[in-house]
Amino acid sequence: MRLKVDSAISNEYKSGMSIQDLLDYKDIEAVPWLVISVNGVFVKRTEFKTHILNDGDEIELIYIRGGG
């Protein structure tokens, strides 16, 4: 399956992967300040295990940072 993750396109992904599967595959921890968007729509953290990715999806991993 072809996905675009943070602007990098790759065909290395298995079909039927959930967002949590993708995070596990890429060894990314779902820390509280990580927000994920799929095709420009934010996905709730409670849906990471159930939101199935589709061929051609564009995923953005966004880390929220505070500043001052």
Coordinates of C-alpha atoms in Angstrom, one line a residue:
M1 CA 0.0 0.0 0.0
R2 CA 1.3 3.5 -0.9
L3 CA 1.1 6.1 1.8
K4 CA 2.5 9.6 2.2
V5 CA 3.8 10.1 5.7
D6 CA 5.2 13.5 6.6
S7 CA 5.8 14.3 2.9
A8 CA 7.6 11.0 2.2
I9 CA 5.9 8.6 -0.2
S10 CA 6.5 4.9 0.2
N11 CA 5.0 1.6 -1.0
E12 CA 6.4 -0.3 2.0
Y13 CA 3.1 -0.4 4.0
K14 CA 0.7 -3.4 4.3
S15 CA -2.9 -2.9 3.4
G16 CA -5.4 -2.8 6.2
M17 CA -3.0 -1.0 8.6
S18 CA -4.5 1.2 11.3
I19 CA -2.9 4.4 12.5
Q20 CA -1.6 2.5 15.6
D21 CA -0.2 -0.2 13.3
L22 CA 1.7 2.6 11.4
L23 CA 3.0 4.1 14.6
D24 CA 4.2 0.7 15.8
Y25 CA 5.8 -0.1 12.4
K26 CA 7.7 3.2 12.4
D27 CA 8.5 2.8 16.1
I28 CA 6.8 6.0 17.0
E29 CA 5.4 6.4 20.5
A30 CA 1.9 8.0 20.7
V31 CA 2.9 10.6 23.2
P32 CA 0.2 13.0 24.5
W33 CA 1.5 15.9 22.4
L34 CA 1.3 13.9 19.1
V35 CA -1.6 14.8 16.8
I36 CA -2.3 13.0 13.6
S37 CA -4.0 14.2 10.5
V38 CA -5.2 11.9 7.6
N39 CA -5.9 13.6 4.4
G40 CA -6.2 16.9 6.2
V41 CA -8.6 15.7 8.9
F42 CA -7.5 15.2 12.5
V43 CA -8.1 11.8 14.0
K44 CA -9.0 11.4 17.6
R45 CA -6.5 9.5 19.7
T46 CA -9.3 7.0 20.7
E47 CA -9.6 6.1 17.0
F48 CA -5.9 5.3 16.4
K49 CA -6.5 1.5 16.7
T50 CA -9.7 1.5 14.6
H51 CA -9.0 4.1 11.8
I52 CA -7.8 2.0 8.9
L53 CA -5.6 3.6 6.3
N54 CA -6.2 3.4 2.6
D55 CA -3.9 3.4 -0.4
G56 CA -2.9 7.0 -1.2
D57 CA -3.7 8.4 2.2
E58 CA -1.6 11.4 3.3
I59 CA -0.6 11.2 7.0
E60 CA 0.9 14.1 9.0
L61 CA 2.4 13.5 12.4
I62 CA 2.2 16.8 14.3
Y63 CA 4.0 17.4 17.6
I64 CA 2.4 20.2 19.6
R65 CA 4.9 22.3 21.4
G66 CA 4.4 25.0 24.0
G67 CA 6.5 28.2 23.9
G68 CA 7.0 31.3 25.7

